[in-house]
Coordinates of C-alpha atoms in Angstrom, one line a residue:
Chain Z
M1 CA 125.0 -204.6 -14.7
E2 CA 122.7 -203.3 -17.5
R3 CA 124.0 -200.9 -19.5
T4 CA 121.5 -198.3 -19.0
T5 CA 122.2 -198.7 -15.4
I6 CA 125.7 -198.1 -15.5
D7 CA 125.2 -195.1 -17.7
L8 CA 122.9 -193.5 -15.1
W9 CA 124.9 -194.2 -12.1
V10 CA 128.0 -192.7 -13.7
G11 CA 126.3 -189.5 -14.9
V12 CA 125.1 -189.2 -11.4
F13 CA 128.4 -189.4 -10.2
V14 CA 129.7 -186.7 -12.4
A15 CA 127.0 -184.3 -11.8
L16 CA 127.8 -184.5 -8.5
G17 CA 131.2 -183.9 -8.8
L18 CA 130.5 -180.8 -10.6
A19 CA 128.0 -180.0 -8.1
A20 CA 130.7 -180.6 -5.2
I21 CA 133.4 -178.2 -7.1
F22 CA 130.4 -176.0 -7.5
G23 CA 129.6 -175.7 -3.9
L24 CA 133.3 -175.5 -2.8
A25 CA 133.5 -172.3 -4.7
L26 CA 130.2 -170.9 -3.9
K27 CA 129.8 -172.2 -0.3
V28 CA 133.3 -172.8 0.6
G29 CA 135.3 -169.8 -1.2
N30 CA 135.1 -166.4 -2.0
L31 CA 134.3 -166.3 -5.6
T32 CA 130.9 -165.2 -5.2
S33 CA 131.7 -162.2 -3.0
S34 CA 135.0 -161.5 -5.2
N35 CA 132.6 -160.4 -7.9
I36 CA 129.8 -158.4 -6.8
G37 CA 127.9 -157.6 -10.1
E38 CA 129.1 -154.1 -11.3
T39 CA 131.5 -152.1 -9.7
Y40 CA 133.5 -149.0 -10.0
T41 CA 137.1 -148.7 -9.3
V42 CA 138.8 -146.3 -6.8
T43 CA 142.6 -145.9 -5.4
A44 CA 144.0 -144.8 -2.3
A45 CA 147.5 -144.5 -1.2
F46 CA 148.8 -145.6 2.1
E47 CA 152.2 -145.3 4.0
N48 CA 151.9 -148.7 5.3
I49 CA 149.5 -151.4 4.3
G50 CA 150.3 -153.6 7.3
G51 CA 148.8 -157.2 6.8
L52 CA 146.5 -156.1 3.8
K53 CA 146.0 -158.8 0.9
P54 CA 143.8 -158.7 -2.4
H55 CA 140.6 -159.7 -2.5
A56 CA 140.5 -158.3 1.5
P57 CA 137.1 -156.6 2.1
V58 CA 136.2 -153.1 2.1
K59 CA 133.7 -152.3 4.9
S60 CA 131.6 -149.5 5.4
A61 CA 129.4 -149.6 8.6
G62 CA 130.7 -153.0 8.9
V63 CA 128.8 -154.2 5.8
V64 CA 131.0 -155.4 3.1
I65 CA 130.6 -153.1 -0.2
G66 CA 133.7 -154.1 -2.4
R67 CA 136.9 -155.7 -2.5
V68 CA 140.9 -155.0 -2.4
D69 CA 141.7 -155.5 -6.5
G70 CA 145.5 -155.0 -6.2
I71 CA 148.2 -153.6 -4.0
V72 CA 151.2 -152.0 -5.6
F73 CA 154.7 -150.2 -4.5
D74 CA 154.4 -146.7 -5.9
S75 CA 158.2 -145.9 -6.1
K76 CA 157.8 -142.3 -6.9
D77 CA 156.0 -141.5 -3.4
Y78 CA 157.4 -144.6 -1.8
E79 CA 153.8 -145.7 -0.7
A80 CA 151.6 -148.5 -1.5
K81 CA 149.1 -148.0 -4.1
V82 CA 145.9 -150.0 -3.3
T83 CA 143.3 -150.4 -5.9
I84 CA 139.8 -151.0 -4.6
K85 CA 136.8 -152.2 -6.3
L86 CA 133.4 -151.0 -4.7
D87 CA 129.8 -151.7 -5.4
K88 CA 128.4 -149.7 -8.1
R89 CA 124.7 -149.0 -6.2
Y90 CA 127.0 -147.4 -3.2
E91 CA 128.2 -144.0 -3.7
F92 CA 130.5 -142.0 -1.4
P93 CA 131.3 -138.4 -1.1
K94 CA 134.9 -137.4 -2.4
D95 CA 136.7 -136.5 1.4
T96 CA 135.7 -140.1 2.5
F97 CA 138.3 -141.6 4.9
A98 CA 139.8 -145.1 4.2
N99 CA 141.4 -146.6 7.2
I100 CA 142.9 -149.7 7.7
Y101 CA 141.6 -151.9 10.4
T102 CA 141.9 -155.5 11.7
A103 CA 139.5 -157.8 12.6
G104 CA 139.6 -158.8 16.4
L105 CA 142.8 -159.1 17.7
L106 CA 144.4 -161.4 15.4
G107 CA 142.2 -161.2 12.2
E108 CA 142.8 -160.1 8.9
Q109 CA 142.8 -156.6 7.8
Y110 CA 140.1 -154.7 5.7
I111 CA 139.7 -151.2 4.7
G112 CA 137.0 -149.0 6.5
L113 CA 135.6 -146.2 4.8
E114 CA 134.1 -143.5 6.7
A115 CA 131.9 -141.3 4.4
G116 CA 132.6 -137.3 4.7
G117 CA 130.6 -134.4 4.1
E118 CA 131.2 -133.1 0.5
E119 CA 128.4 -133.0 -2.2
T120 CA 130.5 -134.5 -5.0
V121 CA 131.1 -138.4 -5.1
L122 CA 133.7 -140.5 -6.0
K123 CA 133.9 -141.5 -9.4
N124 CA 135.8 -144.5 -11.7
G125 CA 139.5 -143.6 -10.9
D126 CA 139.3 -141.3 -8.2
K127 CA 141.7 -141.0 -5.8
I128 CA 140.6 -141.3 -2.0
S129 CA 142.9 -138.6 -0.4
H130 CA 142.3 -139.0 3.2
T131 CA 143.8 -142.3 4.3
Q132 CA 144.9 -143.7 7.9
D133 CA 147.7 -146.4 7.8
A134 CA 147.5 -149.7 9.5
V135 CA 148.3 -150.0 13.0
V136 CA 152.3 -151.5 13.4
L137 CA 152.1 -153.4 16.7
E138 CA 155.9 -152.8 17.1
K139 CA 155.7 -149.4 16.7
M140 CA 152.8 -149.2 19.4
I141 CA 154.8 -150.9 21.9
S142 CA 158.1 -149.1 21.3
Q143 CA 156.3 -145.8 21.9
F144 CA 154.6 -146.7 25.0
L145 CA 157.9 -148.5 26.3
Y146 CA 159.5 -145.0 25.5
N147 CA 156.6 -143.1 27.3
K148 CA 156.9 -145.4 30.3
A149 CA 160.6 -144.5 30.3
S150 CA 160.4 -140.9 30.2
D151 CA 157.7 -141.2 32.8
T152 CA 159.7 -142.6 35.5
K153 CA 162.7 -140.5 34.4
S154 CA 160.7 -137.5 35.1
S155 CA 158.9 -138.5 38.7
E156 CA 162.7 -139.0 39.7
T157 CA 164.2 -135.9 39.1
T158 CA 161.0 -134.5 40.8
K159 CA 161.9 -136.6 43.6
A160 CA 165.4 -135.9 43.8
A161 CA 164.4 -132.0 43.4
E162 CA 162.3 -132.3 46.7
Chain H
M1 CA 186.4 -212.5 1.1
F2 CA 186.2 -211.5 -2.7
K3 CA 183.6 -213.6 -3.3
G4 CA 181.2 -212.3 -0.9
L5 CA 182.2 -208.4 -2.5
Q6 CA 181.3 -209.9 -5.8
C7 CA 178.0 -210.9 -4.3
V8 CA 177.3 -207.6 -3.2
F9 CA 178.1 -205.7 -6.5
T10 CA 176.1 -208.2 -8.4
G11 CA 173.2 -207.7 -6.3
L12 CA 173.2 -204.2 -6.3
G13 CA 173.9 -203.9 -10.4
H14 CA 171.0 -206.6 -10.7
R15 CA 168.5 -204.0 -8.7
V16 CA 169.5 -201.0 -10.3
I17 CA 169.2 -202.7 -14.1
E18 CA 165.8 -203.8 -12.7
G19 CA 164.9 -200.5 -11.4
V20 CA 165.6 -198.8 -14.7
W21 CA 164.1 -201.7 -16.9
R22 CA 160.6 -200.6 -14.7
I23 CA 161.1 -197.3 -15.1
G24 CA 161.5 -197.7 -19.0
A25 CA 158.7 -200.3 -19.4
G26 CA 156.0 -197.6 -17.3
A27 CA 157.2 -194.6 -19.6
R28 CA 156.8 -196.6 -22.4
L29 CA 153.0 -197.8 -21.5
F30 CA 152.6 -194.2 -20.3
S31 CA 153.4 -193.2 -24.1
Y32 CA 151.4 -196.0 -25.6
I33 CA 148.3 -194.7 -23.7
G34 CA 149.1 -191.4 -25.0
F35 CA 149.6 -193.0 -28.4
Y36 CA 145.9 -194.3 -28.6
L37 CA 144.7 -191.3 -26.6
F38 CA 142.3 -190.4 -29.7
E39 CA 141.0 -194.2 -30.3
S40 CA 139.9 -194.5 -26.3
F41 CA 137.8 -191.2 -26.4
K42 CA 136.2 -192.7 -30.0
R43 CA 135.0 -195.7 -27.9
P44 CA 133.4 -193.6 -24.8
R45 CA 131.7 -196.7 -23.8
L46 CA 134.4 -198.2 -22.5
I47 CA 135.5 -195.4 -20.3
V48 CA 132.0 -194.8 -18.9
R49 CA 132.0 -198.6 -17.3
E50 CA 135.3 -198.1 -15.9
I51 CA 134.3 -194.9 -14.2
F52 CA 131.7 -196.9 -12.5
A53 CA 133.9 -199.5 -11.3
T54 CA 136.6 -197.4 -9.9
G55 CA 134.4 -194.2 -8.9
V56 CA 131.0 -194.9 -8.4
L57 CA 132.0 -198.0 -6.4
S58 CA 134.5 -196.1 -4.7
L59 CA 131.9 -193.1 -3.3
L60 CA 130.8 -194.9 -0.4
I61 CA 134.2 -195.5 1.3
I62 CA 135.3 -192.0 0.2
L63 CA 131.9 -189.9 1.5
V64 CA 132.0 -192.0 4.8
S65 CA 135.7 -191.3 5.7
A66 CA 135.1 -188.0 4.6
F67 CA 132.4 -187.1 6.9
F68 CA 134.2 -188.7 9.8
V69 CA 137.6 -186.8 8.7
G70 CA 135.9 -183.7 8.9
M71 CA 134.0 -184.2 12.3
V72 CA 137.1 -185.3 13.5
L73 CA 139.1 -182.3 12.4
G74 CA 135.9 -179.9 13.9
L75 CA 136.3 -181.5 17.3
Q76 CA 140.2 -181.3 17.5
G77 CA 140.0 -177.8 15.9
Y78 CA 137.8 -176.6 18.6
N79 CA 139.6 -178.0 21.4
T80 CA 143.0 -176.0 20.9
L81 CA 141.1 -172.9 19.2
Q82 CA 139.1 -172.4 22.2
K83 CA 142.1 -172.1 24.4
Y84 CA 142.8 -168.9 22.2
G85 CA 139.0 -167.9 22.5
S86 CA 138.7 -167.8 18.5
S87 CA 136.4 -171.0 17.9
E88 CA 134.7 -169.4 15.3
A89 CA 137.9 -170.1 13.0
I90 CA 137.2 -173.5 13.4
G91 CA 135.3 -173.1 9.9
V92 CA 138.7 -171.7 8.5
L93 CA 140.7 -174.4 9.7
V94 CA 138.6 -177.4 8.6
A95 CA 138.1 -176.0 5.2
L96 CA 141.6 -175.0 4.6
S97 CA 142.9 -178.3 5.6
L98 CA 140.7 -180.5 3.8
V99 CA 140.4 -178.2 0.5
R100 CA 144.3 -178.1 0.3
E101 CA 145.9 -181.5 1.8
L102 CA 143.3 -184.1 3.3
G103 CA 141.1 -184.3 0.5
P104 CA 143.4 -185.0 -2.5
V105 CA 145.7 -187.0 -0.1
V106 CA 143.5 -189.0 1.7
T107 CA 141.1 -189.4 -1.3
A108 CA 144.2 -190.6 -3.3
L109 CA 145.1 -193.1 -0.7
L110 CA 141.7 -194.8 -0.3
F111 CA 141.7 -194.3 -4.2
A112 CA 145.1 -196.7 -4.5
G113 CA 143.6 -199.2 -1.5
R114 CA 140.0 -199.5 -3.2
A115 CA 140.3 -198.9 -6.7
G116 CA 144.3 -199.4 -7.5
T117 CA 144.3 -202.8 -6.3
A118 CA 141.2 -204.0 -8.2
I119 CA 142.6 -202.5 -11.5
T120 CA 146.1 -204.5 -10.5
A121 CA 144.6 -207.9 -9.6
E122 CA 142.2 -207.7 -12.7
I123 CA 144.8 -206.7 -15.1
G124 CA 147.4 -209.2 -13.5
L125 CA 144.5 -212.0 -14.0
M126 CA 143.6 -211.2 -17.3
K127 CA 147.4 -211.9 -18.1
A128 CA 148.0 -214.8 -16.3
T129 CA 145.3 -216.3 -17.8
E130 CA 146.6 -215.2 -21.1
Q131 CA 143.7 -213.1 -22.0
L132 CA 145.6 -210.1 -23.0
S133 CA 147.7 -212.4 -25.3
A134 CA 144.7 -213.5 -27.0
M135 CA 143.4 -210.1 -27.5
E136 CA 146.9 -209.5 -29.5
M137 CA 146.4 -212.5 -31.7
M138 CA 143.2 -211.2 -32.9
A139 CA 144.8 -208.1 -33.8
V140 CA 143.4 -206.0 -30.8
S141 CA 145.8 -204.3 -29.0
P142 CA 145.2 -204.7 -25.1
V143 CA 146.7 -201.4 -24.2
A144 CA 144.3 -199.7 -26.4
R145 CA 141.2 -202.3 -25.2
V146 CA 142.1 -202.7 -21.7
I147 CA 144.6 -199.9 -20.1
A148 CA 143.6 -196.9 -21.7
P149 CA 139.7 -197.0 -20.9
R150 CA 141.2 -197.5 -17.1
F151 CA 143.7 -194.9 -17.3
W152 CA 141.2 -192.0 -18.3
A153 CA 138.4 -193.6 -16.0
G154 CA 140.5 -193.0 -13.0
V155 CA 142.2 -189.8 -14.2
I156 CA 138.7 -188.3 -14.2
S157 CA 136.9 -189.9 -11.1
M158 CA 139.9 -188.9 -8.7
P159 CA 139.2 -185.0 -9.1
I160 CA 135.4 -185.6 -8.6
L161 CA 136.2 -187.9 -5.4
A162 CA 138.5 -185.5 -4.1
A163 CA 135.8 -182.7 -4.4
L164 CA 133.4 -184.7 -3.1
F165 CA 135.6 -185.8 -0.2
S166 CA 136.4 -181.9 0.5
M167 CA 132.7 -181.0 0.5
V168 CA 131.8 -184.0 2.6
G169 CA 134.3 -183.4 5.1
V170 CA 133.5 -179.6 5.3
L171 CA 129.6 -180.4 5.8
G172 CA 131.0 -182.8 8.9
G173 CA 133.1 -180.3 10.4
Y174 CA 129.8 -178.0 10.3
F175 CA 128.0 -181.0 11.7
V176 CA 130.3 -181.2 14.6
A177 CA 131.1 -177.3 15.2
V178 CA 127.1 -175.9 14.7
P179 CA 124.4 -178.4 15.9
I180 CA 127.1 -180.3 18.8
I181 CA 129.4 -177.8 20.2
G182 CA 127.3 -174.4 19.3
V183 CA 129.3 -172.4 17.1
D184 CA 127.5 -169.6 15.7
S185 CA 126.8 -170.9 11.9
G186 CA 127.0 -167.4 10.4
A187 CA 130.7 -166.9 12.1
F188 CA 131.3 -170.6 10.7
W189 CA 130.6 -170.2 6.9
S190 CA 131.8 -166.1 6.7
Q191 CA 135.2 -166.8 8.5
M192 CA 135.8 -169.8 6.3
Q193 CA 134.6 -167.9 2.9
A194 CA 136.8 -164.6 4.0
S195 CA 140.0 -167.1 3.9
V196 CA 139.6 -169.4 1.4
D197 CA 140.7 -168.4 -2.0
F198 CA 139.3 -170.2 -5.1
R199 CA 142.3 -169.8 -7.5
D200 CA 145.1 -170.5 -4.5
D201 CA 143.0 -173.4 -2.3
I202 CA 140.3 -174.9 -4.3
V203 CA 142.1 -174.7 -7.8
N204 CA 145.3 -176.1 -6.4
G205 CA 143.9 -178.8 -4.5
V206 CA 141.9 -179.6 -7.9
I207 CA 145.2 -179.7 -9.5
K208 CA 146.8 -181.9 -7.0
S209 CA 143.7 -184.6 -7.2
V210 CA 144.3 -184.7 -11.0
V211 CA 148.3 -185.6 -10.5
F212 CA 147.1 -188.4 -8.3
G213 CA 145.1 -189.6 -10.4
V214 CA 147.7 -189.9 -13.1
V215 CA 149.7 -191.3 -10.8
C216 CA 147.8 -193.7 -8.4
T217 CA 146.2 -195.2 -11.8
M218 CA 149.4 -195.4 -13.9
I219 CA 151.1 -197.3 -11.0
A220 CA 148.3 -199.7 -10.8
L221 CA 148.1 -200.5 -14.5
F222 CA 151.4 -200.8 -15.0
E223 CA 152.0 -203.1 -11.8
G224 CA 149.2 -205.2 -13.3
Y225 CA 151.0 -205.5 -16.7
D226 CA 154.0 -206.1 -15.6
A227 CA 153.0 -208.7 -13.0
P228 CA 154.6 -212.4 -13.2
P229 CA 151.8 -214.5 -14.5
T230 CA 151.4 -216.6 -11.1
A231 CA 149.1 -216.6 -8.3
E232 CA 152.1 -215.0 -6.3
G233 CA 153.3 -212.6 -8.9
V234 CA 149.8 -211.1 -9.0
S235 CA 149.5 -211.0 -5.3
R236 CA 152.9 -209.1 -5.1
A237 CA 152.1 -206.8 -7.6
T238 CA 148.6 -205.7 -5.7
T239 CA 150.8 -205.1 -2.8
R240 CA 153.1 -203.2 -4.3
T241 CA 150.6 -200.9 -5.9
V242 CA 149.4 -199.9 -2.5
V243 CA 152.9 -199.1 -1.2
N244 CA 154.2 -197.5 -4.4
S245 CA 151.3 -195.3 -4.9
S246 CA 151.0 -194.2 -1.3
L247 CA 154.6 -193.3 -1.4
A248 CA 154.7 -191.5 -4.3
V249 CA 151.2 -189.7 -3.3
L250 CA 152.7 -188.4 0.1
G251 CA 156.1 -187.8 -1.7
L252 CA 154.3 -185.7 -4.9
D253 CA 152.4 -183.8 -2.3
F254 CA 155.0 -182.4 -0.7
I255 CA 157.0 -181.0 -4.0
L256 CA 153.5 -179.8 -5.1
T257 CA 152.7 -178.0 -2.0
A258 CA 156.1 -176.5 -2.4
F259 CA 155.6 -174.9 -5.8
M260 CA 152.1 -173.9 -4.9
I261 CA 152.9 -172.2 -1.8
G262 CA 155.9 -170.5 -3.6
A263 CA 158.6 -171.5 -1.2

């Protein structure tokens, strides 16, 4: 085959390969959403983060506005310290509430921010002080069973009294 | 009785010695390729021609199989996921299984069958017709001129083919899930993007395909270079290329996955 034809085909082949890797990174992977332009960092402490992972989305009113950057265990307070990167375009009041929610019944966990009413806004390096932990299913079930057991016991005692 | 025992041990010894000899010869060939690294990249035209033979000509089989693999994954995944009412997760299933495992592994298996056999047969026949000896007579190293360019071409082609396989497979899954089954297109992509990580999934898949590229090409080259210079010898070497490459790819895949998942 002609030399230039081979060159052309190999060029097309390599370009296709690079395009495929690029496409995988952008369309399939989360490379685009993990660096959302300029960001500022805030931290939040949770007693229990459940299954929250780095790169998990941070949403407010359902819109993704940031990403979880890192999670470390604070051995002084025995809490999980979560670093969050938020899009610079969005400002939040200082008394914003950070909750850990689950998408669907078995979906991944994400942080939901609910804006408070204060005038001053969160700045780079600030800490969100109002947080709510992830719901632990076992705890909820055991609480439910405990309540159920105490209910039946109390109804039995009232019956015996009658 | 004694004679039979002796026969058993002689046979065992012969096999072990031959196995060790082949490992040594393979390692020597590999180090020669490394030795000629600079020289082979000084003449990129040889490598480009081999990329055309191994990579570009494998495109059709890789792309067609990728599309079908993706479509089958979509159908099978939907069939199971809809029982749990989460058919939107089909995108995650297709993308993760393709990018992490099926892309690199199936590409390597097809590559061994399509390009590996061609390399082995070509080099084996070159040896049988004494073309390699003729090169040595002219003070041209056959490793630098024939072996090394094919090696680099295989190593370069494999990750490209694997990436194309994953991408086309995802498109195949999309084709089944969205227009045919009717899964929401936005949910398909967004769930996929939420759970496929660039570093942990895509880069690891590329690393796997590079390793498979080295292993498959090396096995094909060595079997061809080592083939007895007869018609039967070349045919046996070609068979061994497919068998050994496939086993090596599947075994290595397990080891690499164990390291990457960090078990």
